[in-house]
Coordinates of N, CA and C and ligand atoms in Angstrom, one line a residue:
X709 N -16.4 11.1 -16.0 CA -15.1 10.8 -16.6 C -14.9 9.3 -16.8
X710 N -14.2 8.8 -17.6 CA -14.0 7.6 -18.2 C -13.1 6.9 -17.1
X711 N -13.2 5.8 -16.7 CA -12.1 5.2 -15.7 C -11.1 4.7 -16.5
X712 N -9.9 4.9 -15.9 CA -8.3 4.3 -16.5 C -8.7 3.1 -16.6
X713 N -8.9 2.5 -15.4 CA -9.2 1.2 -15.0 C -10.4 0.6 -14.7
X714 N -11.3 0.0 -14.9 CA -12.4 -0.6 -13.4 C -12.5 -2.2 -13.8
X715 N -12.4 -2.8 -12.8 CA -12.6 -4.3 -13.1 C -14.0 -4.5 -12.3
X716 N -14.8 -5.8 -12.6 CA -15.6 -6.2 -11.5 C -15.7 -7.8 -11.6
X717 N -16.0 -8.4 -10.2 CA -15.6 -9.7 -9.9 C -14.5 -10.1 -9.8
X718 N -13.5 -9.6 -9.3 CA -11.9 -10.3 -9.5 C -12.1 -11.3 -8.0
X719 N -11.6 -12.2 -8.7 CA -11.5 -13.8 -7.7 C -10.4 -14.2 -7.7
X720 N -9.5 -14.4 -6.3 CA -8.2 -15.3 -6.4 C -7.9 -15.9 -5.3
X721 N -7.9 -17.5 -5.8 CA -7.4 -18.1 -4.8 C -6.3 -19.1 -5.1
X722 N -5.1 -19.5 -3.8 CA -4.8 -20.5 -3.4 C -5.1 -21.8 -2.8
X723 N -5.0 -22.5 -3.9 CA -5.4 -23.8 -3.4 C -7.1 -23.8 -2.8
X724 N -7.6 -24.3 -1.4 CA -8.7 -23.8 -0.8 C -9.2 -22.7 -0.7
X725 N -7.9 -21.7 -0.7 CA -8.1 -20.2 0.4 C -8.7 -19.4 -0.9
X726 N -9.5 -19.0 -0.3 CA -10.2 -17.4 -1.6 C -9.1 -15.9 -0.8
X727 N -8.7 -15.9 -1.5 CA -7.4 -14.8 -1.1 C -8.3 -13.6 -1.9
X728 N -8.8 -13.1 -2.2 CA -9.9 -11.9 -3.2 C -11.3 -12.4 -3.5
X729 N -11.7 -11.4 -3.4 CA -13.0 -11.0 -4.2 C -13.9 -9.8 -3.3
X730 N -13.1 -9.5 -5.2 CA -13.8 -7.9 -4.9 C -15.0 -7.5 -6.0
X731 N -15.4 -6.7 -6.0 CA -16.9 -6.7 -6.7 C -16.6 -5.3 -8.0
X732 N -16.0 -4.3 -7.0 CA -15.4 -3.4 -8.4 C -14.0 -2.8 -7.8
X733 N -13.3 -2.2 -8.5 CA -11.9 -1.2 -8.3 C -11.8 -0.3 -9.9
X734 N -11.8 0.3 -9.3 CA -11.7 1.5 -10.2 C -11.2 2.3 -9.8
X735 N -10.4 3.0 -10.8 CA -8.6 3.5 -11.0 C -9.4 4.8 -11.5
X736 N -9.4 5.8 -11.4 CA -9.0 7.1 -12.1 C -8.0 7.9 -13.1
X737 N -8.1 8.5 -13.7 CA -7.0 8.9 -14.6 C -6.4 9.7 -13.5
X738 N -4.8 10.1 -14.0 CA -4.4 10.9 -13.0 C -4.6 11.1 -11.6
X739 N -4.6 9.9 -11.2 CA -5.0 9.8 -9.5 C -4.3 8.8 -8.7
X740 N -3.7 9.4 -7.5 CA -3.4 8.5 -6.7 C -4.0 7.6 -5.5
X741 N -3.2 6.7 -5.5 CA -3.9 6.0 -4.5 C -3.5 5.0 -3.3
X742 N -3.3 4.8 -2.1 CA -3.2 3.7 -1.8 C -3.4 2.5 -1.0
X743 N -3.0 1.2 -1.1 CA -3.6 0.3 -1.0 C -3.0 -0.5 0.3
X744 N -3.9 -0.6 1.5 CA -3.8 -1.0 2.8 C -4.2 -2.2 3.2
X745 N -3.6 -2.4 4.1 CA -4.3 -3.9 4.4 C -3.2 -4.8 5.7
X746 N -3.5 -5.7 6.3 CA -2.7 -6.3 7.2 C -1.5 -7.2 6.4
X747 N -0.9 -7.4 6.9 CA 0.4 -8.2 6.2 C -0.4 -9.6 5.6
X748 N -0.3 -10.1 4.4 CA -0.6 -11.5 3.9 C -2.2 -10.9 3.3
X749 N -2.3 -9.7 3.4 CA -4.1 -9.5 2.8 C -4.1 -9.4 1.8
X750 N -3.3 -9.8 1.0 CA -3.4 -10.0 -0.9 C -2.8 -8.8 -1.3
X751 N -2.3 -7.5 -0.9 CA -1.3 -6.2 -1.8 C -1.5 -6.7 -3.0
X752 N -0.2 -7.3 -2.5 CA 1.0 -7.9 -3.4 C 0.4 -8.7 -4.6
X753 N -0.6 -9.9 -4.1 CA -1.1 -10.1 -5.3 C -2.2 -9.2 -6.2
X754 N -3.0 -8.6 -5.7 CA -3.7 -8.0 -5.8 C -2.5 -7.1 -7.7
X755 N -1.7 -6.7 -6.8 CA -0.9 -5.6 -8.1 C 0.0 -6.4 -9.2
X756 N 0.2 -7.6 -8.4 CA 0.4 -8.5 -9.3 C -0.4 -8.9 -10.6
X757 N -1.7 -9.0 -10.3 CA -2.9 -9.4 -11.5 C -2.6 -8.3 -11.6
X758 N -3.0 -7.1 -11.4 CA -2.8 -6.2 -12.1 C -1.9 -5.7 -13.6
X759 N -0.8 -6.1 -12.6 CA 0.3 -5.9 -13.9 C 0.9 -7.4 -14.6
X760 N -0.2 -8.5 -15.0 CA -0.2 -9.1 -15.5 C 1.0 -10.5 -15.2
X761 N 1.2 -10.0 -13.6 CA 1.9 -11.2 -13.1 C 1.3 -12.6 -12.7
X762 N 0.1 -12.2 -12.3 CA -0.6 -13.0 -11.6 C -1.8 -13.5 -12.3
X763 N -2.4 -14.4 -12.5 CA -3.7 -15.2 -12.9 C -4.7 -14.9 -12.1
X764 N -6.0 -14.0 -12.3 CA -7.0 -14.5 -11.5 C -8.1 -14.9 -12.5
X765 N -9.6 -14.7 -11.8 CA -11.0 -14.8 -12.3 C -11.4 -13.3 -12.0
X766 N -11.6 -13.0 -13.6 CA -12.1 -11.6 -13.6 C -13.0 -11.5 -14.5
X767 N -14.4 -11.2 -14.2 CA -15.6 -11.0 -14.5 C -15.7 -10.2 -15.9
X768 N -15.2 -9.0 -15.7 CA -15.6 -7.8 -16.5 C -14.9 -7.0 -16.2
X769 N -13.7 -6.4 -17.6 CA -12.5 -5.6 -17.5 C -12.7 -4.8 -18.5
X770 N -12.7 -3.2 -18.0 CA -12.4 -2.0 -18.9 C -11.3 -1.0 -18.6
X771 N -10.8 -0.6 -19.6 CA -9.4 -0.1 -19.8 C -10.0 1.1 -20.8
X772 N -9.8 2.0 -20.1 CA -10.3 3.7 -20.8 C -11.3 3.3 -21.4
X773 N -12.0 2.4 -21.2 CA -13.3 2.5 -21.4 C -14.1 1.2 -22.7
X774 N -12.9 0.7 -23.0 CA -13.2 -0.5 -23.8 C -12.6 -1.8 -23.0
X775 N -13.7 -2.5 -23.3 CA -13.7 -4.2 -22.6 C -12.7 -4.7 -23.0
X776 N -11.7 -5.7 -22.3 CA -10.7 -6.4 -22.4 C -10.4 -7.7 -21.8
X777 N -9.7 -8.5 -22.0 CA -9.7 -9.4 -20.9 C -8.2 -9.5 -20.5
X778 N -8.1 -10.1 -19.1 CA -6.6 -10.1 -18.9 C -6.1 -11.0 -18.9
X779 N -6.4 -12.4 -19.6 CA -6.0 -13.7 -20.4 C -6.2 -13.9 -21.6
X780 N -5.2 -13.6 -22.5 CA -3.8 -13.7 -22.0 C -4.0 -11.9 -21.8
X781 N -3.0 -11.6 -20.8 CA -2.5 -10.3 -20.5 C -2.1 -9.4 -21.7
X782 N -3.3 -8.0 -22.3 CA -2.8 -7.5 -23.1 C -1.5 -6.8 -23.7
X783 N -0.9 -6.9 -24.8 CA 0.5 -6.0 -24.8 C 0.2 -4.6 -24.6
X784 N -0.9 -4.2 -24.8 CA -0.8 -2.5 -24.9 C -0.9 -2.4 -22.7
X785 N -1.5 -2.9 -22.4 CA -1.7 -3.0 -20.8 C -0.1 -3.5 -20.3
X786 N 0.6 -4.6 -21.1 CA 2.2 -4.5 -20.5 C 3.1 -3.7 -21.0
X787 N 2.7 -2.4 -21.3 CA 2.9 -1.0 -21.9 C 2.9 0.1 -20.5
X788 N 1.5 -0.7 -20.5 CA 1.2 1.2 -20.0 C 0.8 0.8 -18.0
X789 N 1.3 -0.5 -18.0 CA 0.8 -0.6 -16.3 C 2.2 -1.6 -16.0
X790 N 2.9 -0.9 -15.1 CA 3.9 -1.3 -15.1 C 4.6 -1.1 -13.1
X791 N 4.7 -2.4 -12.5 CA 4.7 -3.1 -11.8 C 6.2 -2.5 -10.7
X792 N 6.5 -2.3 -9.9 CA 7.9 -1.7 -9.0 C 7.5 -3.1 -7.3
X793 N 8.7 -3.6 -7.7 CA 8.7 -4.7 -6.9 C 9.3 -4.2 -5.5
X794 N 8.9 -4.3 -4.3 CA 9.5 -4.2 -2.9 C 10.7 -4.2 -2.6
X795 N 11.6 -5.3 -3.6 CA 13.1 -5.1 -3.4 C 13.4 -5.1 -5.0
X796 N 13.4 -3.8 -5.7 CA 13.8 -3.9 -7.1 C 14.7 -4.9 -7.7
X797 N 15.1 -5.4 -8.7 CA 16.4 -6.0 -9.2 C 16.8 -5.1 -10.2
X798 N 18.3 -5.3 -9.4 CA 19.4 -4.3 -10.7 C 19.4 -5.0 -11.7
X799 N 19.5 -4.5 -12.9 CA 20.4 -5.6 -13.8 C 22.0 -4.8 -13.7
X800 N 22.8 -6.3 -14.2 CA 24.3 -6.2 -14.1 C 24.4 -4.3 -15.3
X801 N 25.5 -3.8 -14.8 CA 26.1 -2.4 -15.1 C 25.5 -1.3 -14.5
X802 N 25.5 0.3 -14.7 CA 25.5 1.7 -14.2 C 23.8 2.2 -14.1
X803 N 23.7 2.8 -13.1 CA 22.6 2.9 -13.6 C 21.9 3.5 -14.5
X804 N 22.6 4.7 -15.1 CA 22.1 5.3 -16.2 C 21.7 4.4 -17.3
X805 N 22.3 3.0 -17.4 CA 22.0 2.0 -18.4 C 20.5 1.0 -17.7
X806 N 20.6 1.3 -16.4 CA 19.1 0.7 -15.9 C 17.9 1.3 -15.9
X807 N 17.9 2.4 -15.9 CA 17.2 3.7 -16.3 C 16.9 3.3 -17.9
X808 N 17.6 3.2 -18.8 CA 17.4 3.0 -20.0 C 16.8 1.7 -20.7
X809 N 16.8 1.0 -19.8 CA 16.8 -0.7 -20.5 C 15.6 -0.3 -21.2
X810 N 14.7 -0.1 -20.5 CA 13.3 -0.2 -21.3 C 13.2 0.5 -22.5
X811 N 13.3 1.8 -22.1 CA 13.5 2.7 -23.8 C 14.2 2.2 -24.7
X812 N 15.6 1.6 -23.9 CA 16.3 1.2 -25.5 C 15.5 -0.3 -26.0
X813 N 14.5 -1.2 -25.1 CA 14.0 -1.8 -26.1 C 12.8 -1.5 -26.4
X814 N 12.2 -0.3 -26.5 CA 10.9 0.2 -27.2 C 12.1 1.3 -28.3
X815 N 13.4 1.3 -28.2 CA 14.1 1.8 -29.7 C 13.2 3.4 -30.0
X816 N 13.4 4.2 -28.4 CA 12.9 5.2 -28.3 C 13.7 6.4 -28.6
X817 N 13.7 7.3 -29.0 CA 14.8 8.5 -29.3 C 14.9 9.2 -28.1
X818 N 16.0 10.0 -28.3 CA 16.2 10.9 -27.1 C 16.6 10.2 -25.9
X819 N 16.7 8.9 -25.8 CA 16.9 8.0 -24.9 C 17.9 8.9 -23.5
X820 N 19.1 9.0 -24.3 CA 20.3 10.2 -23.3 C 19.2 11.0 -22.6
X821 N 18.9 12.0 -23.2 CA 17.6 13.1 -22.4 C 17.2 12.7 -21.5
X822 N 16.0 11.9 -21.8 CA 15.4 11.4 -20.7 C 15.6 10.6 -19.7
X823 N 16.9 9.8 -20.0 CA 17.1 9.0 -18.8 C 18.1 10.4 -17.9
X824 N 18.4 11.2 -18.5 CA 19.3 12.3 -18.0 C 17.9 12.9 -16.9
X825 N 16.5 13.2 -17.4 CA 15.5 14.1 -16.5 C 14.7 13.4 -15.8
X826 N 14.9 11.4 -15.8 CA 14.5 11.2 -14.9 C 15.3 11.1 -13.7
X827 N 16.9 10.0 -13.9 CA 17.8 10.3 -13.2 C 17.6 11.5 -12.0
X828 N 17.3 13.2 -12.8 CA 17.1 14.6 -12.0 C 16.2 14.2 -11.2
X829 N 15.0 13.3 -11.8 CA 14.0 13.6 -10.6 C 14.2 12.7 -9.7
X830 N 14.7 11.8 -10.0 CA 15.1 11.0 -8.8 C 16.1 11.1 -7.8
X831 N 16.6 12.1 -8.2 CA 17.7 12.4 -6.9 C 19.3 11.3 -7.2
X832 N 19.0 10.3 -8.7 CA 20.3 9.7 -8.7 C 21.4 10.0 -10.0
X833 N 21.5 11.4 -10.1 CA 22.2 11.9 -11.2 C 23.5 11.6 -10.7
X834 N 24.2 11.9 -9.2 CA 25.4 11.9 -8.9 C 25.8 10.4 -9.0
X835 N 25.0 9.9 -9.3 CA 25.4 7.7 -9.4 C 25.3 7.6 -10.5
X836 N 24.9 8.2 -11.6 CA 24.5 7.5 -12.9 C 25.8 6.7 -12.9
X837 N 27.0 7.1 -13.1 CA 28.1 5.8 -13.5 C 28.4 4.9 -12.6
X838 N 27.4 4.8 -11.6 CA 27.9 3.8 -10.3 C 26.7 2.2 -11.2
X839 N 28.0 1.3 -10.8 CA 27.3 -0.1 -11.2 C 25.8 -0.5 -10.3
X840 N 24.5 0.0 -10.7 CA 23.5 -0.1 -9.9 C 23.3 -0.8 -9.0
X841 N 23.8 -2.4 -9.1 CA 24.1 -3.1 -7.7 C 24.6 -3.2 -6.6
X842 N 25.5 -1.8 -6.5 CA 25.9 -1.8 -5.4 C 25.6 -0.8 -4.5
X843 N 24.4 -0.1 -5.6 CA 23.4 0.7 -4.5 C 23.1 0.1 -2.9
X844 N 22.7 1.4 -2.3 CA 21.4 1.1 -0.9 C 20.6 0.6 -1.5
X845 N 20.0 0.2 -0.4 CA 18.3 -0.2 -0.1 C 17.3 0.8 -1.2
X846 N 17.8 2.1 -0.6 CA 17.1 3.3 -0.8 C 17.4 3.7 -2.2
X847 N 18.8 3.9 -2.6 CA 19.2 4.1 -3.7 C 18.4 3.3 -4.7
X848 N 18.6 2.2 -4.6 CA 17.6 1.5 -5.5 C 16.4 1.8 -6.0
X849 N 15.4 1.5 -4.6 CA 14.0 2.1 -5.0 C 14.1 3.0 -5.4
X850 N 15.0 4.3 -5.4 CA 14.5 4.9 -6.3 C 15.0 5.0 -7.8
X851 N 15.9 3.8 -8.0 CA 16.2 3.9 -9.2 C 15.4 3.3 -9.9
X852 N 14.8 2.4 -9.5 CA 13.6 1.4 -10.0 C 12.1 2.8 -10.3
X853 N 12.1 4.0 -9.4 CA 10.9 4.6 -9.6 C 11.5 5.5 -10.4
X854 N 12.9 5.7 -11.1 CA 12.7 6.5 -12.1 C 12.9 5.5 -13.6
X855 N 13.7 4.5 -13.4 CA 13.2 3.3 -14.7 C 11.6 3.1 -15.2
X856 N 10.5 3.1 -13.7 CA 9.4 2.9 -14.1 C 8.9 4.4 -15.0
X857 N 9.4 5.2 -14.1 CA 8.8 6.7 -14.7 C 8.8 7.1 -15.7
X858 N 10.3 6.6 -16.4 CA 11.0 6.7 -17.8 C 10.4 6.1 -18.6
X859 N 9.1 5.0 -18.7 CA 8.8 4.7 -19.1 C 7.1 5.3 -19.6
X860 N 7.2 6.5 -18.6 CA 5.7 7.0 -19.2 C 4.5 5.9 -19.0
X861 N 4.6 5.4 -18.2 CA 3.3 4.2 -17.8 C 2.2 5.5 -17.2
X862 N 0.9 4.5 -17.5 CA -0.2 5.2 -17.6 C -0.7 4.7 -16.1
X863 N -0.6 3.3 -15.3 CA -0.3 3.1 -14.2 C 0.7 2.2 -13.7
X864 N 1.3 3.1 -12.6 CA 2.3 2.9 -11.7 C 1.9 1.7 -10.7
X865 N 2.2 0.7 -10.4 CA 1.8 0.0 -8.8 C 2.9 -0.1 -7.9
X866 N 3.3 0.6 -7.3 CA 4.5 0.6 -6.2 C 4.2 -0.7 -5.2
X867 N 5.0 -1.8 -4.8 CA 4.5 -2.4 -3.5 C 5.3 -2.0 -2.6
X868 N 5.1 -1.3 -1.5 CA 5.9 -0.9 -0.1 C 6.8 -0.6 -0.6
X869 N 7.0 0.6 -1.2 CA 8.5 0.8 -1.7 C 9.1 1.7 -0.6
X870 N 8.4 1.8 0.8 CA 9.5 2.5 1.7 C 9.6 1.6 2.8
X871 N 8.8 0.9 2.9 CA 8.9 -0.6 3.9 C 10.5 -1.3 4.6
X872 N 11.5 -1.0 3.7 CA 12.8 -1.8 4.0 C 13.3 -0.6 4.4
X873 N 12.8 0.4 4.4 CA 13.9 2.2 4.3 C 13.5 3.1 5.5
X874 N 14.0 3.6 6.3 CA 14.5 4.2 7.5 C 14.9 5.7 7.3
X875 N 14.4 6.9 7.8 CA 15.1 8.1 7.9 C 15.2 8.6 6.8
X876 N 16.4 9.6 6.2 CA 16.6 10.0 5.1 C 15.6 9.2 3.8
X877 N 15.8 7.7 4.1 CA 16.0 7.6 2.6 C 15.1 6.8 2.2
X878 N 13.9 6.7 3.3 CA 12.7 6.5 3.2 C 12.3 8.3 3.2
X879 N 12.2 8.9 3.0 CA 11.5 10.7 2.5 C 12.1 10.6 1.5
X880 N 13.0 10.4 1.0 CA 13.4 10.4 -0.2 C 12.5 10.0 -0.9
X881 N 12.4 8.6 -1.2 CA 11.3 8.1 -1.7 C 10.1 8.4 -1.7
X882 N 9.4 8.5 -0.2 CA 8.0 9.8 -0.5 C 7.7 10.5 -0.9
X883 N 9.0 11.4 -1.4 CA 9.1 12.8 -1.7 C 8.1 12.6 -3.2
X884 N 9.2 11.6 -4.1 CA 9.0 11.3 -5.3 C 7.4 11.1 -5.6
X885 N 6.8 10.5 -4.5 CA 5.5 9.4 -5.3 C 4.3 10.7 -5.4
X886 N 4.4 11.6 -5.0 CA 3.4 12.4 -4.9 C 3.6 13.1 -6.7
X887 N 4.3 13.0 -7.1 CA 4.8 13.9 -8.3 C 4.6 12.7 -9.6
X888 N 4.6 11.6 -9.0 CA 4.5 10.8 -10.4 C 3.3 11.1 -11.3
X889 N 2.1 11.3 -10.6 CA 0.7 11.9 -11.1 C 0.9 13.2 -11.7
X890 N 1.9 13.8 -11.8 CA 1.9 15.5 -12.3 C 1.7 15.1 -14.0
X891 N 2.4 14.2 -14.4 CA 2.7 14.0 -15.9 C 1.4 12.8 -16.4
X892 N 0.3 13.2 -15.5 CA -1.0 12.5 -16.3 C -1.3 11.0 -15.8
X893 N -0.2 10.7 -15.2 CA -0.7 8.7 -14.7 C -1.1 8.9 -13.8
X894 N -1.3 7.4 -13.4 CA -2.0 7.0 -12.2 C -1.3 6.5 -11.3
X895 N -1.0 5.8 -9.8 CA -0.3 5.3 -8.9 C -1.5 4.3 -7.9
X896 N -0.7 3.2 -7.5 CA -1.7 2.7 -6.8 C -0.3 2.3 -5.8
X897 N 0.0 2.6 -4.4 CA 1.1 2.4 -3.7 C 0.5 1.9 -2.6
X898 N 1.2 0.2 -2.4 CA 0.6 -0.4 -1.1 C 1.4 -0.2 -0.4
X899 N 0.7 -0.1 1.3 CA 2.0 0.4 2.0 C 1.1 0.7 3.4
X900 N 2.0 0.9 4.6 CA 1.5 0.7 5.9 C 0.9 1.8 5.9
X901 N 0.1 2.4 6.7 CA -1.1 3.3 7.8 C -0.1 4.7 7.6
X902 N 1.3 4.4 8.7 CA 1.8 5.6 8.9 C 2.7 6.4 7.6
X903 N 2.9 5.4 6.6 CA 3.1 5.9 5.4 C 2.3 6.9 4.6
X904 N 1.2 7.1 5.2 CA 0.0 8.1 4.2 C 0.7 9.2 4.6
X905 N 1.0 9.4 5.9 CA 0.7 10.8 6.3 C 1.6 11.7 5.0
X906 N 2.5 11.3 4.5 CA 3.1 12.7 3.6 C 2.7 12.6 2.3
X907 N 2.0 12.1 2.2 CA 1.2 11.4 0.7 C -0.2 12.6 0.8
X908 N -0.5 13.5 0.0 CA -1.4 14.2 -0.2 C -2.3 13.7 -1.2
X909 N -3.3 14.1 -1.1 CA -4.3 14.0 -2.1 C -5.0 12.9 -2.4
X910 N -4.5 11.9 -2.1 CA -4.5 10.5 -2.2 C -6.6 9.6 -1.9
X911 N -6.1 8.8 -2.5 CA -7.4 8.0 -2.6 C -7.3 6.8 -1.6
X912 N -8.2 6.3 -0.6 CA -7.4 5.4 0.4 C -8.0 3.9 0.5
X913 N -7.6 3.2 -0.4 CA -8.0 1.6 -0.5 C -8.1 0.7 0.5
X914 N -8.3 -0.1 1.3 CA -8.0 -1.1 1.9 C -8.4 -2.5 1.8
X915 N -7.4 -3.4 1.8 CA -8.3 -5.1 2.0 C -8.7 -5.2 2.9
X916 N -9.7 -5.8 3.4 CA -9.8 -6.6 4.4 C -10.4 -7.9 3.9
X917 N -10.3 -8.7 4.7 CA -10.8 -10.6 4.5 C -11.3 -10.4 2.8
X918 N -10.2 -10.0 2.1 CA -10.5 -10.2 0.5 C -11.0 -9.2 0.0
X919 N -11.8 -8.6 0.9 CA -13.1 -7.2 0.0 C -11.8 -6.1 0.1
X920 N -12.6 -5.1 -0.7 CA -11.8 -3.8 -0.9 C -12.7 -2.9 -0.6
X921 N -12.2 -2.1 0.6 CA -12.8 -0.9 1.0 C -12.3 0.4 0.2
X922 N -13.5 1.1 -0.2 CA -13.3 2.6 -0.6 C -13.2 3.4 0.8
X923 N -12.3 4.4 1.3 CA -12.4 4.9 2.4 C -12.4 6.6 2.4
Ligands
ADP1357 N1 2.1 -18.3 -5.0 C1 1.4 -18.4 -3.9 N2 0.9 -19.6 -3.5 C2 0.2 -19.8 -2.3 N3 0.0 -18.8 -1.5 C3 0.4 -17.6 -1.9 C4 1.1 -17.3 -3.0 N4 1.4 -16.0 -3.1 C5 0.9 -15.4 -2.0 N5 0.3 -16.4 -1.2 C6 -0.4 -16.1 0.0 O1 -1.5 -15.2 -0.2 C7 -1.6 -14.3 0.9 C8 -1.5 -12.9 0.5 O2 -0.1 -12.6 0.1 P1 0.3 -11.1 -0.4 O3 -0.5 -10.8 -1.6 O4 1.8 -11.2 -0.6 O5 -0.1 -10.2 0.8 P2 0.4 -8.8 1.2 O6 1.2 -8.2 0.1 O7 -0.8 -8.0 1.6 O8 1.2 -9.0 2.5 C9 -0.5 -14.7 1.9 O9 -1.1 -15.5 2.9 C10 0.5 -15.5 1.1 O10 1.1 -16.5 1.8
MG1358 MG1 3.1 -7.6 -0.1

């Protein structure tokens, strides 16, 4: 089967420090995954280059199976690989309108609909008219994972999205990530050890001192 993703050679560093280098990663269609490692072991940057936030040195990049490079960062890849930051940002108004941002600027139809069925899957239909910023913690993240979802990205990169969240409304959020892969994408969700346990099926990554373990 053709990989979503596989890079080889990715190199990144700060200043002196070699923060990466990994030799391959390879993404799966339809598969999840996630990505471990000690606090400060690159996640974050790691899904950054990914979703074309970050600069590295990368050898040799295929995307469904044709060569690419990720300088400059291609537009079909800031399409279809789309990024969910640890502490989302609202933008100002409801969230049924944060849910939408994206679609209304890809000038998508049916726009109502769908922000209506992801809203459902997210558990925040009873807020749609609530001004998104004055969500929870929790509320958020998951408004932010049904904005990404609404968007039909081909990969997902969650960083710690239950990390700040406690009880209820960290399961909440678990609940969700296992189902993002139903509708054909991928997931790559960094996040602590005891977080796997309700995560099925899952592929299990880890950094260590830069390298990427398959586990
Ligand atoms: N822009 C930057 N400039 C310098 N160092 C950075 C920068 N961003 C991250 N780092 C460093 O890189 C290391 C990895 O950070 P990060 O990717 O956030 O790790 P993780 O998400 O695994 O905790 C940390 O030591 C961090 O301080
Ligand atoms: Mg991080």
């Amino acid at each position: 089967m053709t990989a979503l993703l596989r890079l080889h050679g990715v190199q990144k560093s700060y200043g002196q420090r070699r923060l990466l280098e990994i030799e391959t990663l390879e993404i799966a269609e339809a598969s999840a995954y996630v990505l471990t490692g000690m606090n400060g072991s690159g996640k974050s940057t790691l899904l950054r280059i990914l979703s074309g936030l970050e600069a590295a040195s990368i050898r040799e990049a295929h995307y469904l199976g044709q060569q690419f490079s990720l300088a400059p960062y291609p537009q079909r890849l800031r399409q279809e690989i789309v990024y969910v930051h640890q502490h989302p940002v609202m933008f100002s108004g409801t969230v049924a309108q944060n849910i939408g941002y994206g679609l209304q600027l890809r000038r998508e139809r049916q726009l109502a609909h769908k922000v209506a069925q992801a809203m459902e899957w997210a558990g925040v239909s009873h807020l749609q008219r609530h001004a998104a910023r004055t969500l929870s913690g929790g509320e958020k993240q998951r408004v932010a994972l049904a904005r990404a979802k609404v968007l039909q990205a081909r990969l997902l990169l969650l960083d710690e999205p239950t990390a700040n969240l406690d009880g209820a409304a960290r399961e909440q959020v678990m609940a969700l990530i296992p189902s993002l892969t139903q509708s054909g994408g991928s997931v790559i969700v960094a996040c602590h050890d005891r977080d796997l346990i309700a995560l099925p099926q899952v592929h299990r990554l880890k950094l260590r001192d830069g390298r990427l373990e398959y586990r």
